[in-house]
XYZ file of C-alpha atoms in Angstrom:
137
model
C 0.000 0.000 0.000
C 1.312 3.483 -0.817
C -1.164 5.676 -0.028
C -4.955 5.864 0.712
C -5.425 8.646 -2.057
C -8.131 9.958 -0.418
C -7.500 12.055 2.220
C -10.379 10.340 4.179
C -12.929 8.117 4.208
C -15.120 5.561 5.582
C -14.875 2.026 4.578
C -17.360 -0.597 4.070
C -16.610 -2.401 7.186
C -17.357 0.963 9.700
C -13.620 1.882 9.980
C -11.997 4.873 8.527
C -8.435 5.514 5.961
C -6.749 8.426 5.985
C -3.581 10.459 5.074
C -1.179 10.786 2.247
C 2.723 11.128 2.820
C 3.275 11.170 -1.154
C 1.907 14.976 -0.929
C 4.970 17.726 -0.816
C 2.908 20.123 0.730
C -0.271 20.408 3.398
C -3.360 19.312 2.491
C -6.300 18.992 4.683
C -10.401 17.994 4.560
C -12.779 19.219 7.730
C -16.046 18.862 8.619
C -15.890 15.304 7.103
C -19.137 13.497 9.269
C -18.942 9.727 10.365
C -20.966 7.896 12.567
C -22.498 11.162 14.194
C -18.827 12.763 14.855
C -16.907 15.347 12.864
C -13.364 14.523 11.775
C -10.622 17.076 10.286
C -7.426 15.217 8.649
C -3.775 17.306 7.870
C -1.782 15.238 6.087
C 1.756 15.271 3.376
C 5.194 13.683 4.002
C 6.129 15.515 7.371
C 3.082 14.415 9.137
C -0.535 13.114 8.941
C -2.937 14.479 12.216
C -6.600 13.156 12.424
C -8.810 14.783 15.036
C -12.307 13.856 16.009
C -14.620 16.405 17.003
C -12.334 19.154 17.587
C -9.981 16.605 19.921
C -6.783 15.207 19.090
C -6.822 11.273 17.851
C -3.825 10.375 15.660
C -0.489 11.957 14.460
C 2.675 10.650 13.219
C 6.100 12.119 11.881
C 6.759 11.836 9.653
C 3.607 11.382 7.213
C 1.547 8.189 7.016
C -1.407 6.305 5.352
C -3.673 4.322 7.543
C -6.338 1.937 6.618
C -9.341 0.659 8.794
C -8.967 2.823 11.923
C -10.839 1.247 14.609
C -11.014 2.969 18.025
C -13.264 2.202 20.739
C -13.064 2.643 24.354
C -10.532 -1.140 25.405
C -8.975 -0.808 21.647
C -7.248 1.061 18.854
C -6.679 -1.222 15.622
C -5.196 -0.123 12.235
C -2.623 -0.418 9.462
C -0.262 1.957 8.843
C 1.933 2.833 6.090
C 5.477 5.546 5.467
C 8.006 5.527 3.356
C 10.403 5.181 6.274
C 10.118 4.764 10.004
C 7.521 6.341 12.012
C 6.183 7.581 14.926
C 3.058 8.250 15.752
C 0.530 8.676 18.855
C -2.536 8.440 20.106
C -4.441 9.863 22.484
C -6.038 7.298 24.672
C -7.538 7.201 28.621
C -4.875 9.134 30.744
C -2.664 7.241 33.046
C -3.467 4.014 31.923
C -1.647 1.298 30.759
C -1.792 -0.346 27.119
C -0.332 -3.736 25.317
C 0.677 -2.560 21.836
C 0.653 -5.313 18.935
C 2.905 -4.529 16.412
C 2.439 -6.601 13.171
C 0.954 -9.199 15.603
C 3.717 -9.029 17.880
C 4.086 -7.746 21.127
C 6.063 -5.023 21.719
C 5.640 -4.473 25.363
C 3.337 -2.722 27.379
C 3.342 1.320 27.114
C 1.714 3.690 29.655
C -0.087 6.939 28.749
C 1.312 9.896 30.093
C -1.029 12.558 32.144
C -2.853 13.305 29.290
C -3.250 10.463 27.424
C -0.890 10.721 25.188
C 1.038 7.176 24.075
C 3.553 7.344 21.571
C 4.531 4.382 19.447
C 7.733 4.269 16.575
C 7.549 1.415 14.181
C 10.551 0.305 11.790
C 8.166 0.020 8.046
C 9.952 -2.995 7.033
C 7.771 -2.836 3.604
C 4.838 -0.890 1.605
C 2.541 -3.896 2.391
C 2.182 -1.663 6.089
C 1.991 -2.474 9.587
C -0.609 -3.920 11.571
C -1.021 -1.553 14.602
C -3.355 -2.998 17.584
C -2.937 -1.166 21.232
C -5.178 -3.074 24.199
C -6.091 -1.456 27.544
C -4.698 -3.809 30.212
């Protein structure tokens, strides 16, 4: 997978795609509606930043496509793609702790700092992407 070429949307199965790091400068959708929330994506090769109803969800450095972004309250699920390493984070519950699963393997848990913040970096090892999954303990 290279990109999503899109710079969001919903997918057939209820998840979302977003972001494209091919783009050499900022480009950005708002107000895009999904499941009764509002989303607004910023994405090109320096970094890709989804929010959900004004509130911060994803953002990684540098740029990144993801495919079927699944958050609910015990789990975050999703593949992610860059043309090199990345990092990115996401803002979960604060002070709590989380198992992260990357390309099924555990990596260890991670705790979120006071504000939920949990940052992740992942070595892209191919454009096929990266299965991301991050469990509340």
């Amino acid at each position: 997978m290279a990109t999503v070429k899109v710079l969001l949307r919903a997918e057939d199965d209820g998840t979302l795609s977003f972001g494209d790091y091919t783009l050499s400068s900022k480009a950005k959708l708002d107000n895009y509606e999904f499941e009764g929330d509002i989303y607004k994506v910023k994405t090109f090769a320096e970094i890709t930043k989804l929010e959900k109803n004004g509130m911060f969800v994803y953002e990684s450095v540098p740029g990144s496509a993801v495919e079927n972004f699944r958050a609910t309250e015990s789990e975050v699920n999703f593949t992610v793609s860059a043309p090199e390493d990345v990092q990115f984070t996401l803002e979960l519950e604060p002070d709590c702790e989380y198992e992260v699963f990357v390309g099924g393997v555990s990596a260890g848990k991670m705790a979120t700092n006071l504000s939920g913040k949990l940052s992740v970096s992942v070595e892209m090892a191919s454009d096929a992407g990266t299965e991301i999954r991050v469990i509340k303990c």
